[in-house]
mmCIF file of C-alpha atoms in Angstrom:
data_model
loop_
_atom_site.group_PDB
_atom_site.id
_atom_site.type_symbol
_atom_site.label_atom_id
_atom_site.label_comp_id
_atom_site.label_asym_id
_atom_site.label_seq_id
_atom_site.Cartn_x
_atom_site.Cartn_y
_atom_site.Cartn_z
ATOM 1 C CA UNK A 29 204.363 55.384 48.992
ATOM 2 C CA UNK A 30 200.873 54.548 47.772
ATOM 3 C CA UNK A 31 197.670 52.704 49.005
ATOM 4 C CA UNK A 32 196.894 51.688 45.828
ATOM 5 C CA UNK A 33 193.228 52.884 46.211
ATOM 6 C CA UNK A 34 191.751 56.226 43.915
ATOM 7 C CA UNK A 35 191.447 59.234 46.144
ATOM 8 C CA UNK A 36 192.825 58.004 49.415
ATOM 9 C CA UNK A 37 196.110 59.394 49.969
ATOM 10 C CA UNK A 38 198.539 57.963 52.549
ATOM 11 C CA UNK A 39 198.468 58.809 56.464
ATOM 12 C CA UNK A 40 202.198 59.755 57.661
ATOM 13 C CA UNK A 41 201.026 59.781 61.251
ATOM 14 C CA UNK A 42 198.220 56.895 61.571
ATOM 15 C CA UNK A 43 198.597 55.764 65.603
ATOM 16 C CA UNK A 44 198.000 59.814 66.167
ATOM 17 C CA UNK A 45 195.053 60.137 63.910
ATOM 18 C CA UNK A 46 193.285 56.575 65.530
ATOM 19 C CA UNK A 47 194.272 57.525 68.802
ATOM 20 C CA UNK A 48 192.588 60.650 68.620
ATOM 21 C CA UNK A 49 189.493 59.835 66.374
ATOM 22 C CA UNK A 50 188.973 56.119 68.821
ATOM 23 C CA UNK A 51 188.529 58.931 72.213
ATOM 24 C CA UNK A 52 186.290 61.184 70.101
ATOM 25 C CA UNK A 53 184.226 57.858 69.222
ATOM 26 C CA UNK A 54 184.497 56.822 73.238
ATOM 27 C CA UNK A 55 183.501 60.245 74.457
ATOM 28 C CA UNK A 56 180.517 60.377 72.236
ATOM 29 C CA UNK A 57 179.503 57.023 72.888
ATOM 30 C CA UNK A 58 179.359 58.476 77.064
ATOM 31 C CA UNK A 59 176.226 60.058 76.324
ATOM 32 C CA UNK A 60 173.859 56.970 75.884
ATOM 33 C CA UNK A 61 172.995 54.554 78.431
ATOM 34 C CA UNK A 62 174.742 52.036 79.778
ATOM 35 C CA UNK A 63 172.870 49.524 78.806
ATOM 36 C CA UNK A 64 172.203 50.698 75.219
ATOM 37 C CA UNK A 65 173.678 47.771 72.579
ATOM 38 C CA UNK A 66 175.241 50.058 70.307
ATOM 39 C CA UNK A 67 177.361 51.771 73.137
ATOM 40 C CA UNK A 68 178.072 48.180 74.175
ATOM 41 C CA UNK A 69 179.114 46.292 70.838
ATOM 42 C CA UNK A 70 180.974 49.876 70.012
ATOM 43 C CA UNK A 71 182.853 50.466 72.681
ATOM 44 C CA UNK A 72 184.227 46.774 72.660
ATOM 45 C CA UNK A 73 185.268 47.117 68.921
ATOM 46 C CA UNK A 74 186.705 50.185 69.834
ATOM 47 C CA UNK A 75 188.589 49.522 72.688
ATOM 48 C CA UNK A 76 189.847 46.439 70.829
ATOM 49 C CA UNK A 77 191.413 48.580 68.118
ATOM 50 C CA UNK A 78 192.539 50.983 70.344
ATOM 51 C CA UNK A 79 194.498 48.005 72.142
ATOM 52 C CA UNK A 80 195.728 47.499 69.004
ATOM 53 C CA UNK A 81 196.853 50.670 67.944
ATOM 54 C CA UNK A 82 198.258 51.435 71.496
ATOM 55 C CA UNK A 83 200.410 48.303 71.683
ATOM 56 C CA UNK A 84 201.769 48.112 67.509
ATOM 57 C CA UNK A 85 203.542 50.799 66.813
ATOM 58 C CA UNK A 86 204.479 49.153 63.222
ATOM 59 C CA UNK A 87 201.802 50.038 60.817
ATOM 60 C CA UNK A 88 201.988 47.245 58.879
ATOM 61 C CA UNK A 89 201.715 44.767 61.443
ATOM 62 C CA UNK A 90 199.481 47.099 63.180
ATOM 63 C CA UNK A 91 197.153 46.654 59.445
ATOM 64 C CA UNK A 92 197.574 42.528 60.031
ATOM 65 C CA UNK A 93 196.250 42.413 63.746
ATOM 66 C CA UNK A 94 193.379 44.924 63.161
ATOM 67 C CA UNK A 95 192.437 42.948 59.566
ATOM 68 C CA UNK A 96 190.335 44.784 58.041
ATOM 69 C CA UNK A 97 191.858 47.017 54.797
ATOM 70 C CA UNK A 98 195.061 49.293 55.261
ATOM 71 C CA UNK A 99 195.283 51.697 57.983
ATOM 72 C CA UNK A 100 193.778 54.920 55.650
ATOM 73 C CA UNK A 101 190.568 52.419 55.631
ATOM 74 C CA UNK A 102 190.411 51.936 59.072
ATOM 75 C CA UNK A 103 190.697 55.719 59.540
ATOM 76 C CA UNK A 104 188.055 56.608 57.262
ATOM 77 C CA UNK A 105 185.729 53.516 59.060
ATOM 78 C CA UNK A 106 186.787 55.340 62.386
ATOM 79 C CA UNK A 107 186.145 58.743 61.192
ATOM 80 C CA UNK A 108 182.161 57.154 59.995
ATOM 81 C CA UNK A 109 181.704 55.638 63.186
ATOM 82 C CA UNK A 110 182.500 59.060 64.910
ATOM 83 C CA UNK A 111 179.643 60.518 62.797
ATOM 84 C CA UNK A 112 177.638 57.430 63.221
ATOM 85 C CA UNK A 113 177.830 57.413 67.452
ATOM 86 C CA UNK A 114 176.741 61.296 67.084
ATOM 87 C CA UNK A 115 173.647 61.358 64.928
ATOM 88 C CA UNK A 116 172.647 57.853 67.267
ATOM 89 C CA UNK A 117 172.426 59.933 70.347
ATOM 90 C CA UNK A 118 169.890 62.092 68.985
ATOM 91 C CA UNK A 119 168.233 59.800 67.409
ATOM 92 C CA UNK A 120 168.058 57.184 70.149
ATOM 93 C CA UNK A 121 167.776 53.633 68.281
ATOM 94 C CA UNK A 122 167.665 52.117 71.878
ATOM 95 C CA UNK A 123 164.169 52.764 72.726
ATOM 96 C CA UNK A 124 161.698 50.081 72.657
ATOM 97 C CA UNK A 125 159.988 49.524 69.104
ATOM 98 C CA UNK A 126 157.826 52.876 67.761
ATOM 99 C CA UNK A 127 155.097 50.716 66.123
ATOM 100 C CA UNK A 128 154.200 47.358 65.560
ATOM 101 C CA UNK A 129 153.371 46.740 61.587
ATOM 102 C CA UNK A 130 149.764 45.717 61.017
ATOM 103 C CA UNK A 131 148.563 42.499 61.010
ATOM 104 C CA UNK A 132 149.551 40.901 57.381
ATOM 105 C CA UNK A 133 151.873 43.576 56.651
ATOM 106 C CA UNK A 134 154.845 40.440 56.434
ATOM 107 C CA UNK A 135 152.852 37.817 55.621
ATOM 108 C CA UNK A 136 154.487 36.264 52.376
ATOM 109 C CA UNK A 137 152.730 34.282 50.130
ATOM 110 C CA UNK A 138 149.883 36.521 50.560
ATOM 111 C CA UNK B 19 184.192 36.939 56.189
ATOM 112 C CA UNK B 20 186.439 39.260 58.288
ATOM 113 C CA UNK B 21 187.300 37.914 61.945
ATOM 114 C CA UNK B 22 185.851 41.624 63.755
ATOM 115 C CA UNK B 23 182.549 40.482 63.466
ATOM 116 C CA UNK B 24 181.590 40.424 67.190
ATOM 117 C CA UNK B 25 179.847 37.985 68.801
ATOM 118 C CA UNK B 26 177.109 38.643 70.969
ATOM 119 C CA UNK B 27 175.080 36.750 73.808
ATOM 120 C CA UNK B 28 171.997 35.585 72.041
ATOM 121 C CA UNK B 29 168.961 36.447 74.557
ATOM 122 C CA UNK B 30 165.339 37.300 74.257
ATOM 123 C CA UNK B 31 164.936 40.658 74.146
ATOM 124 C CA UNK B 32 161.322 41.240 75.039
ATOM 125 C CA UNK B 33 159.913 40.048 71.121
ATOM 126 C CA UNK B 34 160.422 37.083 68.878
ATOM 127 C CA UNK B 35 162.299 37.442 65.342
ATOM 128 C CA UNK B 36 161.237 35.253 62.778
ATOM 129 C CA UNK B 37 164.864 33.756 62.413
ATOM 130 C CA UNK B 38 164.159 30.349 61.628
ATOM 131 C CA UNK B 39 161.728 31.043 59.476
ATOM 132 C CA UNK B 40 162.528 29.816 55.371
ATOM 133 C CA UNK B 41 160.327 30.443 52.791
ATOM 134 C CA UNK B 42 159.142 28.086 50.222
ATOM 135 C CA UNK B 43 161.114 25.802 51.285
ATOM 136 C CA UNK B 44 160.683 22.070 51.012
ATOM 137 C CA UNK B 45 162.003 20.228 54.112
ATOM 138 C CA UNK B 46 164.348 16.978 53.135
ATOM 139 C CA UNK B 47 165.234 14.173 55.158
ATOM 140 C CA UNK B 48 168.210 12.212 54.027
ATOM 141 C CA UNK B 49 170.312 10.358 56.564
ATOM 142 C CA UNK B 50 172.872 9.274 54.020
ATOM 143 C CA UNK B 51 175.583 11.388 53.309
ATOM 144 C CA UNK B 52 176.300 10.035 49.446
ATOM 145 C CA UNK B 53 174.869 12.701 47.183
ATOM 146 C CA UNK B 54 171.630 11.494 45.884
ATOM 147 C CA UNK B 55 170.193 14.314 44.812
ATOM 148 C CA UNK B 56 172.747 16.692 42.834
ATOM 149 C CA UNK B 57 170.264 18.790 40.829
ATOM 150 C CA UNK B 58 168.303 19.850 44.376
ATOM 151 C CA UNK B 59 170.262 23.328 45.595
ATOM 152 C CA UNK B 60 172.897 22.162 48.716
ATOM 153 C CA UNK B 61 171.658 23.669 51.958
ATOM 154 C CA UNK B 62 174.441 25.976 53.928
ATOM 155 C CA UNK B 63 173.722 25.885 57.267
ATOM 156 C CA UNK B 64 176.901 28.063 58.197
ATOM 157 C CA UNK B 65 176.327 30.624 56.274
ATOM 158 C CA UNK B 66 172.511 30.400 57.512
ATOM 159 C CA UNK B 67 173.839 30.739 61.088
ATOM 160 C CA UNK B 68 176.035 33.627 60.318
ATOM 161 C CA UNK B 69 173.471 35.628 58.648
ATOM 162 C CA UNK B 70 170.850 34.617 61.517
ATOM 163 C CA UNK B 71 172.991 35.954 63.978
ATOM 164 C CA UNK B 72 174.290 39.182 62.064
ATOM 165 C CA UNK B 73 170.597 40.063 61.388
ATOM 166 C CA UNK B 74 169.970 39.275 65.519
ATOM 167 C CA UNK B 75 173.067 41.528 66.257
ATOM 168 C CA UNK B 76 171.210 44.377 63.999
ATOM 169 C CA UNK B 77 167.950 43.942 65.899
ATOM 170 C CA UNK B 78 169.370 44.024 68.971
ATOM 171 C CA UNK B 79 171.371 47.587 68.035
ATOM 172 C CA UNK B 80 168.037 49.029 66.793
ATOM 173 C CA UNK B 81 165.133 47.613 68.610
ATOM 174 C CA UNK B 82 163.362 51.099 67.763
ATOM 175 C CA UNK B 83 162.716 50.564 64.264
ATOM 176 C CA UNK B 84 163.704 46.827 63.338
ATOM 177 C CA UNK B 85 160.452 45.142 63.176
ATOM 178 C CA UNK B 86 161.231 41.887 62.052
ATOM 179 C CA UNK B 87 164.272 40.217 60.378
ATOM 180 C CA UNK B 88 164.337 36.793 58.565
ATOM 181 C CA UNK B 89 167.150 34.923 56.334
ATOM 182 C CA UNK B 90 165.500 33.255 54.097
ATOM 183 C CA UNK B 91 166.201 29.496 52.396
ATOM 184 C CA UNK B 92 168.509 30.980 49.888
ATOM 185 C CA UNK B 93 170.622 32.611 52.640
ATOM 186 C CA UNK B 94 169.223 36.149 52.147
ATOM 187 C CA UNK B 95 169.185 38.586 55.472
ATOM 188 C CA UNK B 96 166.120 40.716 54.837
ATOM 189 C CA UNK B 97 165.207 43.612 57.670
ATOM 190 C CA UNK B 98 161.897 44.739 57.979
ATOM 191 C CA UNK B 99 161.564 48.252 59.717
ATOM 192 C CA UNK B 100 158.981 51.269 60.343
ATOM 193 C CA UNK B 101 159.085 53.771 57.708
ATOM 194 C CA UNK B 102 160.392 56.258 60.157
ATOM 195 C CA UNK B 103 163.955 54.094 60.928
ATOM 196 C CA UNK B 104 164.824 54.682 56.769
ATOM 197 C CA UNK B 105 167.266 57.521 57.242
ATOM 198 C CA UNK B 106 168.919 56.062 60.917
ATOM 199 C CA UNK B 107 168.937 52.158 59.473
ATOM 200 C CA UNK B 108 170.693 52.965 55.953
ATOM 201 C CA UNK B 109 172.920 55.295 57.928
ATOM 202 C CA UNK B 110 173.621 52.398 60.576
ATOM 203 C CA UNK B 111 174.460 49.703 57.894
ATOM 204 C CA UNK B 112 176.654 52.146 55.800
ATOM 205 C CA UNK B 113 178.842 53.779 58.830
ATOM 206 C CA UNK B 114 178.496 51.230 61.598
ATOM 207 C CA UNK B 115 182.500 49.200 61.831
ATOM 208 C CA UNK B 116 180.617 45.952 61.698
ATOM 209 C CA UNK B 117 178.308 46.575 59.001
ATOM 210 C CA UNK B 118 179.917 48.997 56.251
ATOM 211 C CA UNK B 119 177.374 48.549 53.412
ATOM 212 C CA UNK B 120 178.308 51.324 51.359
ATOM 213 C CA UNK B 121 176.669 49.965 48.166
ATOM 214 C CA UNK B 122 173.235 50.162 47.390
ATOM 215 C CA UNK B 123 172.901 47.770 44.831
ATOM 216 C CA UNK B 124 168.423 48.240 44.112
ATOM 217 C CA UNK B 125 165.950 50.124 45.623
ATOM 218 C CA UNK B 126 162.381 49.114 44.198
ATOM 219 C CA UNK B 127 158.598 48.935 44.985
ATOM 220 C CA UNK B 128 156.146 46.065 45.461
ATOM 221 C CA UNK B 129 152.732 46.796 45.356
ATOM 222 C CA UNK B 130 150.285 44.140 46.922
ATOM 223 C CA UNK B 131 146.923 45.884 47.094
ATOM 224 C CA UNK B 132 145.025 43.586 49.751
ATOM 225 C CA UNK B 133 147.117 44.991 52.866
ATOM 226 C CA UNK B 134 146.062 48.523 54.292
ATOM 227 C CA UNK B 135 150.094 49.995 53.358
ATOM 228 C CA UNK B 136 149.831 48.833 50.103
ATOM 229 C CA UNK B 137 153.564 49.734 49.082
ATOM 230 C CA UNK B 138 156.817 47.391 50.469
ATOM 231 C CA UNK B 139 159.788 49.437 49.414
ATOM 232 C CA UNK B 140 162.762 47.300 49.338
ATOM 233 C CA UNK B 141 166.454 48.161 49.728
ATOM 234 C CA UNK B 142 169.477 46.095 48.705
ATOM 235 C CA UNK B 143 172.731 46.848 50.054
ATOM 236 C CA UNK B 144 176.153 44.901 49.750
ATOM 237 C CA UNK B 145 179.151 45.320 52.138
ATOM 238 C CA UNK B 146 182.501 44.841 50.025
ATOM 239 C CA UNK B 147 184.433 44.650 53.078
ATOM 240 C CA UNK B 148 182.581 41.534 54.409
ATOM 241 C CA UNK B 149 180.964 40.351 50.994
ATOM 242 C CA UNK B 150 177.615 40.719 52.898
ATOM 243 C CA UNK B 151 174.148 41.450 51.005
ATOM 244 C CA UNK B 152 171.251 42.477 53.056
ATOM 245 C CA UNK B 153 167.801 43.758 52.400
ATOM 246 C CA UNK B 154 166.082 46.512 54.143
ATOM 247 C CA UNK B 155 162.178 46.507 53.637
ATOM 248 C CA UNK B 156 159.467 49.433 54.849
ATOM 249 C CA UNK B 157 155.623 50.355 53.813
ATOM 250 C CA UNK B 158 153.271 53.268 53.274
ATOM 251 C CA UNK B 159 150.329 53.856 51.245
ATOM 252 C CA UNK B 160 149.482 56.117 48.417
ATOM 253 C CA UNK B 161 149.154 59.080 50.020
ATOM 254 C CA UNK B 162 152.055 58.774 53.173
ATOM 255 C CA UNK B 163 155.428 60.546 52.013
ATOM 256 C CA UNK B 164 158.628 58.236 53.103
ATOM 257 C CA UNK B 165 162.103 60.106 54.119
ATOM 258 C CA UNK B 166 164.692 60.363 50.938
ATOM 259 C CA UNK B 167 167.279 58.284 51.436
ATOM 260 C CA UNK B 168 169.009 59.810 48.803
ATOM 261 C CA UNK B 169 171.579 62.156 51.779
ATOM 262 C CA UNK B 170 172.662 58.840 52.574
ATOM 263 C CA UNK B 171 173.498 57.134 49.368
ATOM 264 C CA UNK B 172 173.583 59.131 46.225
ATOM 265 C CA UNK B 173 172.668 55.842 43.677
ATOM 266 C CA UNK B 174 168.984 56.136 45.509
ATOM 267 C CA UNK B 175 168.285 59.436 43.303
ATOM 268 C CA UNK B 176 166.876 58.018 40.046
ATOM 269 C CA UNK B 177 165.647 54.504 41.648
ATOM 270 C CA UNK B 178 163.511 56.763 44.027
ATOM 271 C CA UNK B 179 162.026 59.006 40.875
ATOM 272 C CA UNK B 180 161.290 55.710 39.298
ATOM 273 C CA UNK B 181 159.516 54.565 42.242
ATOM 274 C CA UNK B 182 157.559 58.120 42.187
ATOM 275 C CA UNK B 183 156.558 57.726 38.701
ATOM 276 C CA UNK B 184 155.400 53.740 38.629
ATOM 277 C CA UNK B 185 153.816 53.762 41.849
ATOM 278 C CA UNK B 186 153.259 57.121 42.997
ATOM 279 C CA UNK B 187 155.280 56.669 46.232
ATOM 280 C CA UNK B 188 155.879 60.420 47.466
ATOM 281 C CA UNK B 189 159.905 61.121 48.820
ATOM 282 C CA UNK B 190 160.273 63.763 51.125
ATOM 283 C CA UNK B 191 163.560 65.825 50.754
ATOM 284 C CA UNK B 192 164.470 64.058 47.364
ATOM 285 C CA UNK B 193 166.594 66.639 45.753
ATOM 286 C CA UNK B 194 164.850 66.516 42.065
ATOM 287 C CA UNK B 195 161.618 64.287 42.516
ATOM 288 C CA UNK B 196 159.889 64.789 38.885
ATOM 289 C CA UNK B 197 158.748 61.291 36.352
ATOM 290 C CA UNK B 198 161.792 59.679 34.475
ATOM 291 C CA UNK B 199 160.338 56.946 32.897
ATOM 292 C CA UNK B 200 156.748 57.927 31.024
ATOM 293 C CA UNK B 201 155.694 60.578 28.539
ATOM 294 C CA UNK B 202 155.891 64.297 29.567
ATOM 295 C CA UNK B 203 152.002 64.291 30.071
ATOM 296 C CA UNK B 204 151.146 60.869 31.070
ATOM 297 C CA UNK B 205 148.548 60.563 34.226
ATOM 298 C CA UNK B 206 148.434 57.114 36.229
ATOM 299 C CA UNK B 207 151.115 54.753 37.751
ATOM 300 C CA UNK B 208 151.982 52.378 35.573
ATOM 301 C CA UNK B 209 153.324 49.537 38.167
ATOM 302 C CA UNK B 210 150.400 49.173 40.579
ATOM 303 C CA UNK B 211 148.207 46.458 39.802
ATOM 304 C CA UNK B 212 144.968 48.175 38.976
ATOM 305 C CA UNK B 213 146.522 49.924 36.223
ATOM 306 C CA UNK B 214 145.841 47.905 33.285
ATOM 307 C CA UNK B 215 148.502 46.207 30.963
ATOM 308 C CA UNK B 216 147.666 48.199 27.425
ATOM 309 C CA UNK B 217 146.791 51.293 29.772
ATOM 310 C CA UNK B 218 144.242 53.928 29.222
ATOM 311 C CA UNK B 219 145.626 55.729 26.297
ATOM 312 C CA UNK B 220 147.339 55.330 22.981
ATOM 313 C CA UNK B 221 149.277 57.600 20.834
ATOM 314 C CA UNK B 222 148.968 58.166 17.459
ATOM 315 C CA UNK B 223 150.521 60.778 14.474
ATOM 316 C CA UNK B 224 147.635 63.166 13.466
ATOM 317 C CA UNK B 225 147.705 64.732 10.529
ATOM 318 C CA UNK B 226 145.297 67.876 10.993
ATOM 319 C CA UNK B 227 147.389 69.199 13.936
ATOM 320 C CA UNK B 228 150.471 67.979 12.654
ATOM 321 C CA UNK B 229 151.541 66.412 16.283
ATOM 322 C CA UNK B 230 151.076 63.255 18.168
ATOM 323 C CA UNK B 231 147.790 62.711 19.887
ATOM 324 C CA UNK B 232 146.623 60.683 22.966
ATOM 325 C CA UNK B 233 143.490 59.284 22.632
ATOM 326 C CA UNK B 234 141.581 56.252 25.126
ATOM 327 C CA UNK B 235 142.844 52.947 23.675
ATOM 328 C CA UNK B 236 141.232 50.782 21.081
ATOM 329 C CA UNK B 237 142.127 47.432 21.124
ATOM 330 C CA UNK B 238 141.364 45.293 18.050
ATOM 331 C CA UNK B 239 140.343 42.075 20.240
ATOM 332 C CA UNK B 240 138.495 42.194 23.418
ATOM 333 C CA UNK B 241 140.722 41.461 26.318
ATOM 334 C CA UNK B 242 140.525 37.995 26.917
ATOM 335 C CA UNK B 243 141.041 36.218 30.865
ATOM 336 C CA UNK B 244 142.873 33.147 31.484
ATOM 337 C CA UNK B 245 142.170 30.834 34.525
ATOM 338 C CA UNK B 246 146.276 30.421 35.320
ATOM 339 C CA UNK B 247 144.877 28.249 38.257
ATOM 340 C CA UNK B 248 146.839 24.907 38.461
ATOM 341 C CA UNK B 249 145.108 21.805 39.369
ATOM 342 C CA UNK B 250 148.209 20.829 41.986
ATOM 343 C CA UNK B 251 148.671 22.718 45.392
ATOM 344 C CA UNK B 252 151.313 25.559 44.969
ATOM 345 C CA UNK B 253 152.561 25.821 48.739
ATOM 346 C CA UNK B 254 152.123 22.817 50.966
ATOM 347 C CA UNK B 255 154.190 23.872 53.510
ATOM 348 C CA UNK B 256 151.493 27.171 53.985
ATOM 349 C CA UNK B 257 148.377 25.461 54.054
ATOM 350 C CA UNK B 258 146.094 27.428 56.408
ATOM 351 C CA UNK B 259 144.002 25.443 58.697
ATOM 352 C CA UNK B 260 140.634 25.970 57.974
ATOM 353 C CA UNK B 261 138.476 27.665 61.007
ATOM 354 C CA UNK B 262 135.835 24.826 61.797
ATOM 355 C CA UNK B 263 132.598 26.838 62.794
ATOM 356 C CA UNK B 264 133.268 27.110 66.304
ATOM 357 C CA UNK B 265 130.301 26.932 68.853
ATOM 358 C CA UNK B 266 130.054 28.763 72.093
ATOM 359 C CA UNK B 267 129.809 26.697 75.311
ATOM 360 C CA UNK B 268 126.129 25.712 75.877
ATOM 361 C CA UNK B 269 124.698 26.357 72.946
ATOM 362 C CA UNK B 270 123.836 23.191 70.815
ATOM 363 C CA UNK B 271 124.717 21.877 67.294
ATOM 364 C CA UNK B 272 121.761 23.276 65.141
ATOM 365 C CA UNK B 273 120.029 19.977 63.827
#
């Protein structure tokens, strides 16, 4: 039993580990506002995969429907969106733009 | 690319992208569909719309920082931000599900001294997972330190002590920030443009101290300026209009 990838070693229990990381990632995302976009486009990607992971209980097939890497990849994108959705509510990407750029800043050719 | 790219309702959001906006590009009209032109580079208007609508999808995530985003004719997402979104934009595009760019592929300096932040530091990042490139763009002057970006990807270390030693761009919380490219003494930035090309010293073997010296340069012809200017029109698809002298209502034409 491998995953064929340097340093990742294989997940005995993955539908445990998603299901737990994917209400961390929900529960975090509670603390911005409704009508944020992150907490919007995140919490449908997430609910989608939970869907997923709820209804599969083959990992394998589970893998095919969720397409996107084996299921030790999908745990280590879960586990960097659960860091990700913390550090955004304090930072607060939401909020209307800080500053404008000056006048030619973009302008190319000059 | 991978089918969990969401897709989002596309609708203003209170400022206007520069989406459709190519660059240097020259606009053809062919109605035929027989390939009359092989040697002119094939347009992709799909992958054009994909990128247009990723770089949307980013701008609509982070409307704090994202100034302005553009794909240009080659098909290139670039993502212009304020120099205070560095550390929450890289750390978007690397963790974020839909974007996973873990690579940062460059990370360099243009220098373009007629605008008041004279320095456009560029980022290139590439998403294996989605084969994806994208570039991230900010400003500052001389004197304005940007944040490191070096806590969230490790290959921005040297690239940002180059960009401290060529253009004098200060990082804050760089781990080691010291010169990597010029000699152990050497004063100036070599890559802005009003440092000259042969610089302002030269090093020679003396043999009284029994060491290399620095000493102003001496070169053996005076520098000599060519007029690169080409008779033809470079861009004519950016031709300004020129501002007619405009009068003010009432007043009349001065004979």
């Amino acid at each position: 039993m491998t995953t064929g990838l340097v340093g990742l070693a294989v997940i005995h229990n993955p539908h445990e580990r998603l299901r737990i990381l994917y209400t961390k990632i929900l529960g975090s995302l509670q603390a911005m506002p409704q009508d944020a976009a992150y907490r919007k486009y995140t919490e449908q990607l997430i609910n989608q995969r939970f869907n997923h992971v709820k209804a599969e209980p083959d990992v394998e097939k589970l893998e095919k429907k969720i397409n996107c890497g084996q299921i030790e990849e999908v745990i280590a994108q879960a586990e960097t969106e659960l860091a990700l959705s913390r550090k955004m509510t304090e930072w607060k990407p939401w909020e209307p733009l800080l500053e404008e750029a000056p006048a030619n800043q973009w302008k190319w050719p000059i | 690319m991978a089918a969990s790219l969401v897709r989002f309702v596309r609708n203003g959001f209170g400022r206007s992208l520069n989406v459709a906006r190519q660059s240097a590009a020259i606009v053809q009209t062919r109605t035929t569909t027989t390939e009359t032109r092989p040697t002119v580079r094939p347009k992709d208007p799909v992958t054009h719309t994909q990128l247009s609508e990723f770089g949307e999808y980013i701008a609509e995530i982070l409307p704090k920082y994202v100034q302005q985003v553009q794909v240009t004719c080659f098909n290139e997402l670039e993502l212009m931000i304020h120099p205070e979104g560095i550390i929450p934009v890289l750390t978007f595009l690397k963790d974020h599900t839909n974007a996973q760019f873990h690579n940062m592929t460059d990370l360099t300096a243009v220098d373009v001294p007629t605008r008041q932040y004279r320095f456009e530091i560029v980022y290139n990042m590439l998403s294996l997972r989605y084969n994806s490139r994208i570039r991230v763009k900010t400003y500052t002057d001389e004197l304005s330190p940007l944040d490191s970006s070096v806590p969230v990807h490790q290959a921005a270390d040297w690239y940002e002590r180059e960009i401290w030693d060529m253009f004098g761009v200060f990082f804050a919380n760089h781990p080691d920030l010291r010169r990597i490219l010029t000699d152990y003494g050497f004063e100036g930035h070599p890559f802005r443009k009003d440092f000259p090309l042969s610089g302002y010293v030269e090093v020679r073997y003396d043999d009284e101290v029994k060491r290399v010296v620095a000493e102003p340069v001496e070169l053996a012809q005076e520098f000599r300026k060519f007029d690169l200017n080409s008779p033809w029109e470079a861009f004519p698809a950016y031709r300004e209009p020129k501002d007619a002298p405009k009068l003010e209502s009432g007043d009349k034409p001065a004979k």
